[in-house]
mmCIF file of C-alpha atoms and ligand atoms in Angstrom:
data_model
loop_
_atom_site.group_PDB
_atom_site.id
_atom_site.type_symbol
_atom_site.label_atom_id
_atom_site.label_comp_id
_atom_site.label_asym_id
_atom_site.label_seq_id
_atom_site.Cartn_x
_atom_site.Cartn_y
_atom_site.Cartn_z
ATOM 1 C CA UNK A 269 -5.942 -24.233 -20.205
ATOM 2 C CA UNK A 270 -9.293 -23.930 -18.532
ATOM 3 C CA UNK A 271 -11.388 -20.798 -18.432
ATOM 4 C CA UNK A 272 -11.293 -19.569 -14.844
ATOM 5 C CA UNK A 273 -14.679 -18.338 -13.721
ATOM 6 C CA UNK A 274 -15.687 -16.345 -10.641
ATOM 7 C CA UNK A 275 -19.407 -16.358 -9.864
ATOM 8 C CA UNK A 276 -20.830 -13.230 -8.254
ATOM 9 C CA UNK A 277 -24.450 -13.570 -7.154
ATOM 10 C CA UNK A 278 -26.055 -12.977 -3.787
ATOM 11 C CA UNK A 279 -28.366 -15.979 -4.130
ATOM 12 C CA UNK A 280 -26.735 -19.244 -3.255
ATOM 13 C CA UNK A 281 -29.123 -21.334 -5.344
ATOM 14 C CA UNK A 282 -28.241 -19.384 -8.461
ATOM 15 C CA UNK A 283 -24.555 -19.869 -7.799
ATOM 16 C CA UNK A 284 -25.104 -23.574 -7.258
ATOM 17 C CA UNK A 285 -26.990 -23.966 -10.526
ATOM 18 C CA UNK A 286 -24.290 -22.116 -12.463
ATOM 19 C CA UNK A 287 -21.616 -24.232 -10.829
ATOM 20 C CA UNK A 288 -23.409 -27.433 -11.713
ATOM 21 C CA UNK A 289 -23.761 -26.394 -15.336
ATOM 22 C CA UNK A 290 -20.183 -25.242 -15.754
ATOM 23 C CA UNK A 291 -18.723 -28.277 -14.073
ATOM 24 C CA UNK A 292 -20.374 -30.484 -16.666
ATOM 25 C CA UNK A 293 -17.904 -29.063 -19.158
ATOM 26 C CA UNK A 294 -14.204 -29.743 -18.964
ATOM 27 C CA UNK A 295 -13.222 -26.315 -20.112
ATOM 28 C CA UNK A 296 -14.277 -24.439 -17.013
ATOM 29 C CA UNK A 297 -12.741 -24.057 -13.640
ATOM 30 C CA UNK A 298 -14.752 -22.336 -10.924
ATOM 31 C CA UNK A 299 -12.128 -20.380 -9.012
ATOM 32 C CA UNK A 300 -14.531 -18.862 -6.516
ATOM 33 C CA UNK A 301 -17.874 -17.386 -5.527
ATOM 34 C CA UNK A 302 -18.850 -14.001 -4.143
ATOM 35 C CA UNK A 303 -22.139 -12.725 -2.730
ATOM 36 C CA UNK A 304 -21.628 -9.039 -3.330
ATOM 37 C CA UNK A 305 -19.645 -6.609 -5.431
ATOM 38 C CA UNK A 306 -17.131 -5.820 -2.770
ATOM 39 C CA UNK A 307 -16.275 -9.442 -2.152
ATOM 40 C CA UNK A 308 -15.872 -9.875 -5.895
ATOM 41 C CA UNK A 309 -13.369 -7.036 -6.018
ATOM 42 C CA UNK A 310 -11.481 -8.487 -3.091
ATOM 43 C CA UNK A 311 -11.283 -11.939 -4.635
ATOM 44 C CA UNK A 312 -10.114 -10.966 -8.111
ATOM 45 C CA UNK A 313 -6.447 -10.267 -7.272
ATOM 46 C CA UNK A 314 -6.289 -13.517 -5.304
ATOM 47 C CA UNK A 315 -8.127 -15.819 -7.676
ATOM 48 C CA UNK A 316 -7.214 -14.177 -10.976
ATOM 49 C CA UNK A 317 -10.330 -15.240 -12.900
ATOM 50 C CA UNK A 318 -10.589 -14.892 -16.666
ATOM 51 C CA UNK A 319 -14.322 -14.312 -16.463
ATOM 52 C CA UNK A 320 -16.595 -12.861 -13.792
ATOM 53 C CA UNK A 321 -20.254 -13.792 -14.048
ATOM 54 C CA UNK A 322 -21.889 -10.808 -12.439
ATOM 55 C CA UNK A 323 -25.383 -10.439 -11.084
ATOM 56 C CA UNK A 324 -26.714 -6.863 -11.162
ATOM 57 C CA UNK A 325 -28.686 -6.616 -7.950
ATOM 58 C CA UNK A 326 -26.414 -7.440 -5.069
ATOM 59 C CA UNK A 327 -26.042 -5.948 -1.596
ATOM 60 C CA UNK A 328 -23.105 -3.837 -0.371
ATOM 61 C CA UNK A 329 -21.828 -3.002 -3.825
ATOM 62 C CA UNK A 330 -24.094 -3.743 -6.757
ATOM 63 C CA UNK A 331 -23.033 -5.415 -9.966
ATOM 64 C CA UNK A 332 -22.965 -2.208 -11.972
ATOM 65 C CA UNK A 333 -20.550 -0.374 -9.750
ATOM 66 C CA UNK A 334 -18.498 -3.512 -9.265
ATOM 67 C CA UNK A 335 -18.277 -3.865 -13.054
ATOM 68 C CA UNK A 336 -17.109 -0.305 -13.415
ATOM 69 C CA UNK A 337 -14.381 -0.789 -10.838
ATOM 70 C CA UNK A 338 -13.283 -4.156 -12.157
ATOM 71 C CA UNK A 339 -12.906 -2.972 -15.713
ATOM 72 C CA UNK A 340 -10.857 -0.040 -14.474
ATOM 73 C CA UNK A 341 -8.682 -1.925 -12.014
ATOM 74 C CA UNK A 342 -8.442 -5.248 -13.821
ATOM 75 C CA UNK A 343 -8.995 -4.520 -17.506
ATOM 76 C CA UNK A 344 -7.936 -8.038 -18.467
ATOM 77 C CA UNK A 345 -10.864 -9.615 -16.638
ATOM 78 C CA UNK A 346 -13.972 -10.263 -18.728
ATOM 79 C CA UNK A 347 -17.217 -9.311 -16.992
ATOM 80 C CA UNK A 348 -20.392 -10.993 -18.193
ATOM 81 C CA UNK A 349 -23.561 -9.565 -16.693
ATOM 82 C CA UNK A 350 -26.428 -11.796 -15.618
ATOM 83 C CA UNK A 351 -29.720 -10.003 -15.558
ATOM 84 C CA UNK A 352 -33.432 -10.695 -15.590
ATOM 85 C CA UNK A 353 -35.806 -9.567 -18.315
ATOM 86 C CA UNK A 354 -36.834 -5.941 -18.118
ATOM 87 C CA UNK A 355 -33.566 -4.582 -16.827
ATOM 88 C CA UNK A 356 -32.506 -3.183 -20.154
ATOM 89 C CA UNK A 357 -31.599 0.196 -18.695
ATOM 90 C CA UNK A 358 -29.246 -1.509 -16.277
ATOM 91 C CA UNK A 359 -27.870 -3.653 -19.040
ATOM 92 C CA UNK A 360 -27.036 -0.649 -21.143
ATOM 93 C CA UNK A 361 -25.258 0.865 -18.185
ATOM 94 C CA UNK A 362 -23.375 -2.324 -17.473
ATOM 95 C CA UNK A 363 -22.086 -2.453 -21.036
ATOM 96 C CA UNK A 364 -21.163 1.211 -20.794
ATOM 97 C CA UNK A 365 -19.201 0.468 -17.629
ATOM 98 C CA UNK A 366 -17.202 -2.129 -19.495
ATOM 99 C CA UNK A 367 -19.046 -5.440 -19.280
ATOM 100 C CA UNK A 368 -18.217 -7.481 -22.372
ATOM 101 C CA UNK A 369 -21.460 -9.438 -22.689
ATOM 102 C CA UNK A 370 -24.724 -10.177 -20.924
ATOM 103 C CA UNK A 371 -26.993 -13.104 -20.461
ATOM 104 C CA UNK A 372 -30.656 -13.050 -19.459
ATOM 105 C CA UNK A 373 -31.825 -15.119 -16.493
ATOM 106 C CA UNK A 374 -33.203 -17.733 -16.316
ATOM 107 C CA UNK A 375 -30.758 -19.199 -18.775
ATOM 108 C CA UNK A 376 -30.400 -22.700 -20.025
ATOM 109 C CA UNK A 377 -27.369 -24.894 -20.139
ATOM 110 C CA UNK A 378 -26.408 -24.105 -23.725
ATOM 111 C CA UNK A 379 -26.800 -20.385 -23.634
ATOM 112 C CA UNK A 380 -24.659 -20.072 -20.508
ATOM 113 C CA UNK A 381 -21.863 -22.257 -21.830
ATOM 114 C CA UNK A 382 -21.972 -20.653 -25.252
ATOM 115 C CA UNK A 383 -21.973 -17.105 -23.955
ATOM 116 C CA UNK A 384 -18.939 -17.656 -21.769
ATOM 117 C CA UNK A 385 -16.984 -19.588 -24.391
ATOM 118 C CA UNK A 386 -17.683 -17.210 -27.245
ATOM 119 C CA UNK A 387 -16.985 -14.102 -25.195
ATOM 120 C CA UNK A 388 -13.800 -15.563 -23.818
ATOM 121 C CA UNK A 389 -12.577 -16.579 -27.280
ATOM 122 C CA UNK A 390 -13.369 -13.174 -28.676
ATOM 123 C CA UNK A 391 -11.487 -11.221 -26.019
ATOM 124 C CA UNK A 392 -8.754 -13.449 -24.688
ATOM 125 C CA UNK A 393 -6.063 -12.462 -27.183
ATOM 126 C CA UNK A 394 -6.688 -8.757 -26.955
ATOM 127 C CA UNK A 395 -6.854 -8.829 -23.190
ATOM 128 C CA UNK A 396 -3.794 -10.973 -22.682
ATOM 129 C CA UNK A 397 -1.786 -8.403 -24.622
ATOM 130 C CA UNK A 398 -2.746 -5.672 -22.186
ATOM 131 C CA UNK A 399 0.206 -4.789 -20.065
ATOM 132 C CA UNK A 400 -1.604 -5.371 -16.823
ATOM 133 C CA UNK A 401 0.523 -5.406 -13.754
ATOM 134 C CA UNK A 402 -0.023 -8.320 -11.455
ATOM 135 C CA UNK A 403 -0.957 -6.563 -8.280
ATOM 136 C CA UNK A 404 -3.109 -3.563 -7.671
ATOM 137 C CA UNK A 405 -3.077 -2.221 -4.167
ATOM 138 C CA UNK A 406 -3.513 1.232 -2.799
ATOM 139 C CA UNK A 407 -0.778 1.543 -0.210
ATOM 140 C CA UNK A 408 -1.037 3.895 2.726
ATOM 141 C CA UNK A 409 1.857 6.289 3.248
ATOM 142 C CA UNK A 410 3.285 6.843 6.725
ATOM 143 C CA UNK A 411 6.049 9.446 6.897
ATOM 144 C CA UNK A 412 8.535 10.033 9.692
ATOM 145 C CA UNK A 413 9.437 13.698 9.806
ATOM 146 C CA UNK A 414 11.075 16.165 12.178
ATOM 147 C CA UNK A 415 12.158 19.752 12.036
ATOM 148 C CA UNK A 416 15.416 18.994 13.812
ATOM 149 C CA UNK A 417 17.967 16.330 12.909
ATOM 150 C CA UNK A 418 19.138 13.505 15.110
ATOM 151 C CA UNK A 419 15.843 12.875 16.869
ATOM 152 C CA UNK A 420 15.490 9.263 15.766
ATOM 153 C CA UNK A 421 13.442 9.428 12.561
ATOM 154 C CA UNK A 422 15.533 6.799 10.852
ATOM 155 C CA UNK A 423 15.708 4.479 13.843
ATOM 156 C CA UNK A 424 11.935 4.638 14.266
ATOM 157 C CA UNK A 425 11.138 4.399 10.544
ATOM 158 C CA UNK A 426 13.337 1.343 9.993
ATOM 159 C CA UNK A 427 12.102 -0.531 13.042
ATOM 160 C CA UNK A 428 8.461 0.326 12.449
ATOM 161 C CA UNK A 429 8.818 -0.918 8.880
ATOM 162 C CA UNK A 430 10.104 -4.256 10.198
ATOM 163 C CA UNK A 431 7.186 -4.464 12.616
ATOM 164 C CA UNK A 432 4.568 -3.573 9.982
ATOM 165 C CA UNK A 433 5.991 -6.082 7.540
ATOM 166 C CA UNK A 434 4.815 -8.882 9.817
ATOM 167 C CA UNK A 435 1.281 -8.256 8.633
ATOM 168 C CA UNK A 436 1.558 -5.986 5.590
ATOM 169 C CA UNK A 437 3.436 -5.905 2.348
ATOM 170 C CA UNK A 438 5.685 -2.984 3.182
ATOM 171 C CA UNK A 439 8.288 -0.812 1.495
ATOM 172 C CA UNK A 440 10.565 1.641 3.248
ATOM 173 C CA UNK A 441 11.687 4.608 1.163
ATOM 174 C CA UNK A 442 14.620 6.693 2.287
ATOM 175 C CA UNK A 443 13.722 10.226 1.253
ATOM 176 C CA UNK A 444 16.495 11.835 3.261
ATOM 177 C CA UNK A 445 18.052 12.351 -0.139
ATOM 178 C CA UNK A 446 21.205 14.037 1.126
ATOM 179 C CA UNK A 447 22.060 12.128 4.272
ATOM 180 C CA UNK A 448 20.083 8.935 4.053
ATOM 181 C CA UNK A 449 21.116 6.435 6.716
ATOM 182 C CA UNK A 450 18.679 3.618 6.119
ATOM 183 C CA UNK A 451 21.162 1.551 4.128
ATOM 184 C CA UNK A 452 23.581 1.544 7.075
ATOM 185 C CA UNK A 453 20.923 0.413 9.472
ATOM 186 C CA UNK A 454 20.044 -2.625 7.388
ATOM 187 C CA UNK A 455 23.489 -3.476 6.096
ATOM 188 C CA UNK A 456 22.613 -2.580 2.506
ATOM 189 C CA UNK A 457 25.234 0.031 1.689
ATOM 190 C CA UNK A 458 26.293 -1.530 -1.616
ATOM 191 C CA UNK A 459 22.869 -1.795 -3.096
ATOM 192 C CA UNK A 460 21.425 0.402 -5.832
ATOM 193 C CA UNK A 461 19.594 3.561 -4.831
ATOM 194 C CA UNK A 462 16.846 5.901 -5.954
ATOM 195 C CA UNK A 463 19.490 7.723 -7.993
ATOM 196 C CA UNK A 464 19.803 4.690 -10.283
ATOM 197 C CA UNK A 465 16.071 4.823 -10.969
ATOM 198 C CA UNK A 466 16.432 8.402 -12.195
ATOM 199 C CA UNK A 467 19.146 7.353 -14.634
ATOM 200 C CA UNK A 468 16.786 4.761 -16.045
ATOM 201 C CA UNK A 469 14.625 6.501 -18.606
ATOM 202 C CA UNK A 470 12.360 3.514 -18.934
ATOM 203 C CA UNK A 471 10.879 3.926 -15.526
ATOM 204 C CA UNK A 472 7.249 3.253 -16.291
ATOM 205 C CA UNK A 473 6.203 0.198 -14.351
ATOM 206 C CA UNK A 474 6.908 -1.749 -11.218
ATOM 207 C CA UNK A 475 9.043 -4.168 -13.196
ATOM 208 C CA UNK A 476 11.306 -1.365 -14.302
ATOM 209 C CA UNK A 477 11.624 -0.147 -10.712
ATOM 210 C CA UNK A 478 12.282 -3.578 -9.241
ATOM 211 C CA UNK A 479 16.030 -3.849 -9.933
ATOM 212 C CA UNK A 480 16.659 -0.852 -7.709
ATOM 213 C CA UNK A 481 14.659 -2.097 -4.782
ATOM 214 C CA UNK A 482 16.412 -3.960 -1.987
ATOM 215 C CA UNK A 483 14.618 -7.038 -0.674
ATOM 216 C CA UNK A 484 15.396 -6.896 3.032
ATOM 217 C CA UNK A 485 13.160 -9.771 4.060
ATOM 218 C CA UNK A 486 9.850 -11.362 3.239
ATOM 219 C CA UNK A 487 7.276 -8.573 2.934
ATOM 220 C CA UNK A 488 9.790 -5.784 3.426
ATOM 221 C CA UNK A 489 11.490 -4.007 0.525
ATOM 222 C CA UNK A 490 13.598 -0.867 0.727
ATOM 223 C CA UNK A 491 14.470 1.912 -1.708
ATOM 224 C CA UNK A 492 17.651 3.615 -0.529
ATOM 225 C CA UNK A 493 18.706 7.245 -0.741
ATOM 226 C CA UNK A 494 21.709 8.205 -2.899
ATOM 227 C CA UNK A 495 25.139 7.540 -1.461
ATOM 228 C CA UNK A 496 26.371 11.121 -1.889
ATOM 229 C CA UNK A 497 24.674 14.357 -0.775
ATOM 230 C CA UNK A 498 25.293 16.101 -4.101
ATOM 231 C CA UNK A 499 23.123 13.529 -5.894
ATOM 232 C CA UNK A 500 20.007 14.791 -4.164
ATOM 233 C CA UNK A 501 19.620 17.652 -6.617
ATOM 234 C CA UNK A 502 19.068 15.210 -9.494
ATOM 235 C CA UNK A 503 16.010 13.764 -7.878
ATOM 236 C CA UNK A 504 13.162 16.117 -8.641
ATOM 237 C CA UNK A 505 9.582 16.129 -7.586
ATOM 238 C CA UNK A 506 8.376 14.685 -10.901
ATOM 239 C CA UNK A 507 10.529 11.591 -10.553
ATOM 240 C CA UNK A 508 9.507 11.145 -6.944
ATOM 241 C CA UNK A 509 5.876 11.413 -7.941
ATOM 242 C CA UNK A 510 6.337 8.789 -10.641
ATOM 243 C CA UNK A 511 8.043 6.397 -8.235
ATOM 244 C CA UNK A 512 5.448 6.837 -5.509
ATOM 245 C CA UNK A 513 2.573 6.294 -7.913
ATOM 246 C CA UNK A 514 4.046 2.988 -9.067
ATOM 247 C CA UNK A 515 4.911 1.897 -5.556
ATOM 248 C CA UNK A 516 1.497 2.715 -4.114
ATOM 249 C CA UNK A 517 -0.037 0.101 -6.381
ATOM 250 C CA UNK A 518 2.264 -2.631 -5.181
ATOM 251 C CA UNK A 519 2.411 -2.353 -1.414
ATOM 252 C CA UNK A 520 -0.043 -2.148 1.458
ATOM 253 C CA UNK A 521 2.159 0.241 3.294
ATOM 254 C CA UNK A 522 4.846 2.752 2.373
ATOM 255 C CA UNK A 523 7.034 3.948 5.226
ATOM 256 C CA UNK A 524 9.018 7.064 4.416
ATOM 257 C CA UNK A 525 12.065 8.374 6.225
ATOM 258 C CA UNK A 526 12.857 12.027 5.504
ATOM 259 C CA UNK A 527 15.472 14.710 5.983
ATOM 260 C CA UNK A 528 14.695 17.854 7.921
ATOM 261 C CA UNK A 529 13.835 20.389 5.253
ATOM 262 C CA UNK A 530 10.554 21.305 3.657
ATOM 263 C CA UNK A 531 11.795 21.125 0.057
ATOM 264 C CA UNK A 532 9.489 20.237 -2.823
ATOM 265 C CA UNK A 533 10.177 16.487 -2.786
ATOM 266 C CA UNK A 534 9.520 16.361 0.952
ATOM 267 C CA UNK A 535 6.394 18.458 0.478
ATOM 268 C CA UNK A 536 5.143 16.057 -2.163
ATOM 269 C CA UNK A 537 5.593 13.178 0.268
ATOM 270 C CA UNK A 538 4.010 15.048 3.186
ATOM 271 C CA UNK A 539 1.039 16.081 1.053
ATOM 272 C CA UNK A 540 0.469 12.533 -0.026
ATOM 273 C CA UNK A 541 0.968 10.918 3.364
ATOM 274 C CA UNK A 542 -1.903 9.352 5.216
ATOM 275 C CA UNK A 543 -0.030 9.925 8.443
ATOM 276 C CA UNK A 544 2.919 12.101 9.357
ATOM 277 C CA UNK A 545 4.711 11.113 12.522
ATOM 278 C CA UNK A 546 6.346 14.279 13.737
ATOM 279 C CA UNK A 547 9.252 13.177 15.902
ATOM 280 C CA UNK A 548 10.654 15.205 18.779
ATOM 281 C CA UNK A 549 13.048 14.484 21.600
ATOM 282 C CA UNK A 550 12.763 15.910 25.115
ATOM 283 C CA UNK A 551 15.058 18.888 24.887
ATOM 284 C CA UNK A 552 14.125 22.529 24.574
ATOM 285 C CA UNK A 553 15.506 22.955 21.056
ATOM 286 C CA UNK A 554 13.741 19.947 19.645
ATOM 287 C CA UNK A 555 10.489 20.859 21.374
ATOM 288 C CA UNK A 556 10.675 24.408 20.048
ATOM 289 C CA UNK A 557 11.390 23.240 16.498
ATOM 290 C CA UNK A 558 8.679 20.628 16.639
ATOM 291 C CA UNK A 559 6.214 23.281 17.691
ATOM 292 C CA UNK A 560 7.311 25.384 14.706
ATOM 293 C CA UNK A 561 7.095 22.367 12.423
ATOM 294 C CA UNK A 562 3.607 21.738 13.670
ATOM 295 C CA UNK A 563 2.488 25.232 12.766
ATOM 296 C CA UNK A 564 3.921 24.794 9.263
ATOM 297 C CA UNK A 565 1.897 21.579 8.984
ATOM 298 C CA UNK A 566 -1.220 23.433 10.095
ATOM 299 C CA UNK A 567 -0.629 26.140 7.506
ATOM 300 C CA UNK A 568 -0.339 23.383 4.895
ATOM 301 C CA UNK A 569 -3.817 22.321 5.901
ATOM 302 C CA UNK A 570 -2.911 19.077 7.668
ATOM 303 C CA UNK A 571 -5.115 18.311 10.637
ATOM 304 C CA UNK A 572 -4.151 16.492 13.797
ATOM 305 C CA UNK A 573 -5.614 13.290 12.503
ATOM 306 C CA UNK A 574 -2.880 13.295 9.892
ATOM 307 C CA UNK A 575 -0.030 14.709 11.965
ATOM 308 C CA UNK A 576 0.866 12.722 15.068
ATOM 309 C CA UNK A 577 3.430 13.843 17.590
ATOM 310 C CA UNK A 578 5.823 11.163 18.760
ATOM 311 C CA UNK A 579 8.215 11.850 21.608
ATOM 312 C CA UNK A 580 11.357 9.808 21.137
ATOM 313 C CA UNK A 581 14.019 9.098 23.752
ATOM 314 C CA UNK A 582 11.468 9.653 26.468
ATOM 315 C CA UNK A 583 13.464 10.149 29.650
ATOM 316 C CA UNK A 584 12.657 12.395 32.584
ATOM 317 C CA UNK A 585 16.196 12.409 34.031
ATOM 318 C CA UNK A 586 17.287 15.535 32.255
ATOM 319 C CA UNK A 587 15.013 18.216 33.640
ATOM 320 C CA UNK A 588 11.956 17.960 31.415
ATOM 321 C CA UNK A 589 9.014 15.822 32.463
ATOM 322 C CA UNK A 590 5.889 14.537 30.804
ATOM 323 C CA UNK A 591 3.779 17.488 31.996
ATOM 324 C CA UNK A 592 6.232 19.956 30.472
ATOM 325 C CA UNK A 593 5.993 18.234 27.109
ATOM 326 C CA UNK A 594 2.228 18.135 27.298
ATOM 327 C CA UNK A 595 2.212 21.840 28.073
ATOM 328 C CA UNK A 596 4.098 22.524 24.852
ATOM 329 C CA UNK A 597 1.737 20.495 22.700
ATOM 330 C CA UNK A 598 -1.850 21.158 23.547
ATOM 331 C CA UNK A 599 -2.533 18.524 20.939
ATOM 332 C CA UNK A 600 -2.433 14.966 22.128
ATOM 333 C CA UNK A 601 0.886 13.241 22.093
ATOM 334 C CA UNK A 602 0.418 10.133 20.040
ATOM 335 C CA UNK A 603 3.241 8.003 21.437
ATOM 336 C CA UNK A 604 6.272 8.105 23.680
ATOM 337 C CA UNK A 605 9.256 5.948 22.834
ATOM 338 C CA UNK A 606 11.753 5.229 25.625
ATOM 339 C CA UNK A 607 15.344 6.341 25.586
ATOM 340 C CA UNK A 608 17.310 3.119 25.298
ATOM 341 C CA UNK A 609 20.808 3.269 23.908
ATOM 342 C CA UNK A 610 21.549 -0.284 24.982
ATOM 343 C CA UNK A 611 19.032 -1.468 22.423
ATOM 344 C CA UNK A 612 19.535 1.146 19.715
ATOM 345 C CA UNK A 613 23.308 1.375 19.473
ATOM 346 C CA UNK A 614 24.137 -2.323 18.993
ATOM 347 C CA UNK A 615 21.360 -2.620 16.440
ATOM 348 C CA UNK A 616 22.709 0.323 14.443
ATOM 349 C CA UNK A 617 26.289 -0.833 14.715
ATOM 350 C CA UNK A 618 25.414 -4.344 13.569
ATOM 351 C CA UNK A 619 23.260 -3.118 10.717
ATOM 352 C CA UNK A 620 20.279 -5.076 11.975
ATOM 353 C CA UNK A 621 17.102 -3.426 13.299
ATOM 354 C CA UNK A 622 16.301 -4.317 16.898
ATOM 355 C CA UNK A 623 12.813 -5.391 15.847
ATOM 356 C CA UNK A 624 14.586 -8.155 13.983
ATOM 357 C CA UNK A 625 16.757 -9.328 16.835
ATOM 358 C CA UNK A 626 15.571 -12.119 19.130
ATOM 359 C CA UNK A 627 17.094 -10.591 22.236
ATOM 360 C CA UNK A 628 16.467 -6.908 21.620
ATOM 361 C CA UNK A 629 12.854 -7.513 20.676
ATOM 362 C CA UNK A 630 12.166 -8.118 24.365
ATOM 363 C CA UNK A 631 13.135 -4.547 25.257
ATOM 364 C CA UNK A 632 10.653 -1.877 26.339
ATOM 365 C CA UNK A 633 11.728 0.055 23.280
ATOM 366 C CA UNK A 634 10.650 -2.753 20.964
ATOM 367 C CA UNK A 635 7.339 -3.037 22.810
ATOM 368 C CA UNK A 636 6.807 0.697 22.335
ATOM 369 C CA UNK A 637 7.381 0.356 18.580
ATOM 370 C CA UNK A 638 4.943 -2.530 18.494
ATOM 371 C CA UNK A 639 2.307 -0.416 20.258
ATOM 372 C CA UNK A 640 2.977 2.554 17.998
ATOM 373 C CA UNK A 641 2.405 0.428 14.908
ATOM 374 C CA UNK A 642 -0.719 -1.154 16.352
ATOM 375 C CA UNK A 643 -2.210 2.182 17.371
ATOM 376 C CA UNK A 644 -1.707 3.661 13.936
ATOM 377 C CA UNK A 645 -4.691 2.506 11.935
ATOM 378 C CA UNK A 646 -3.277 1.582 8.569
HETATM 379 N N1 ADP B 607 14.867 5.593 21.385
HETATM 380 C C1 ADP B 607 16.185 5.843 21.352
HETATM 381 N N2 ADP B 607 16.961 5.555 22.405
HETATM 382 C C2 ADP B 607 18.262 5.806 22.380
HETATM 383 N N3 ADP B 607 18.911 6.335 21.345
HETATM 384 C C3 ADP B 607 18.206 6.655 20.256
HETATM 385 C C4 ADP B 607 16.814 6.420 20.193
HETATM 386 N N4 ADP B 607 16.373 6.820 18.989
HETATM 387 C C5 ADP B 607 17.459 7.298 18.315
HETATM 388 N N5 ADP B 607 18.553 7.196 19.087
HETATM 389 C C6 ADP B 607 19.910 7.662 18.745
HETATM 390 O O1 ADP B 607 19.799 8.878 18.072
HETATM 391 C C7 ADP B 607 20.668 8.911 16.969
HETATM 392 C C8 ADP B 607 19.990 9.614 15.814
HETATM 393 O O2 ADP B 607 18.947 8.811 15.344
HETATM 394 P P1 ADP B 607 18.489 8.861 13.823
HETATM 395 O O3 ADP B 607 17.395 7.890 13.673
HETATM 396 O O4 ADP B 607 19.647 8.752 12.938
HETATM 397 O O5 ADP B 607 17.918 10.355 13.806
HETATM 398 P P2 ADP B 607 17.370 11.191 12.545
HETATM 399 O O6 ADP B 607 17.066 10.235 11.482
HETATM 400 O O7 ADP B 607 16.170 11.897 13.085
HETATM 401 O O8 ADP B 607 18.452 12.147 12.182
HETATM 402 C C9 ADP B 607 20.992 7.494 16.636
HETATM 403 O O9 ADP B 607 22.333 7.362 16.361
HETATM 404 C C10 ADP B 607 20.645 6.703 17.870
HETATM 405 O O10 ADP B 607 21.802 6.314 18.520
HETATM 406 MG MG1 MG B 608 17.868 10.085 9.543
#
């Protein structure tokens, strides 16, 4: 097996020289090049290098900070610092941040080859034993919440998750722990649920969580709520926290459906959400409760960047119009989703989200979901 090397240097000539030298030896494979620290960080999960040759002075993110982040995020990657004479302070820092070795520029053929080979040989066994998980992401959390039931949280969460999964690695988590309906909407009623994860004492990594996750389609996984309401009490905040921490590292986006109460598991999720979509329908009771919900959110310290009001089943036939709704919420209404039973009901009854149905995707409702997902900057 070849030693996979990623070259990080802002000067193209330097990269070219290093490439030329390394390619003279059979043992090396150049997996990529980066011109700054940030690009290096971006490339590592894709290219999976064994060794990063890291220049210190680079724009955007310099080699020192990049080294610190790499050794934290990808401890099995060996960073070798390239530095010029007289940068000994920097060198010390680089080693402190976790670089394994350094080499002084300008270097000759032998010293470069030797340094990489020797360092790689010295660390490869130790590092390969590290239990490093394959992917490290930092998923955003988008939670669908309402202070009244039956307003369409689950319908919107499921269909938005399908839409987001077209561009992002997405997981949908059903946190309506008593009356979770997600499994019905995606025809997954027989699959394992979050309750099974709690029974598993080994839950310490993504691999241990995987058997309980339902693969709905490419890029969209789902973790279902328990099948029976009484199971909810077994799922405490600590377990939820553990699960979310693991999941955040493995997905770009975490869509959460919730129940209607502010219990401690829901609060954990709300606290940790990047966005909360507060769903209301156009009736007096829902509007009143949404207004109350909004003031609870305010008292929790969430601003209106985080909490977005979404009016579902938008329909002015029943005595409340757009102006009335806007009067209730001085805050901007983030999105309005049309009332459209012809699209929603068949999709629920067939256990297939309308965003996944060739005919129904042409509906105004589907377009509104598409716009909602686009407008939300995740
Ligand atoms: N945009 C919509 N148009 C028509 N009906 C809808 C719409 N959104 C939801 N519904 C209906 O409302 C019902 C409740 O939706 P659901 O997502 O289960 O609400 P929640 O999760 O908030 O309790 C669903 O059975 C569905 O038929
Ligand atoms: Mg629901």
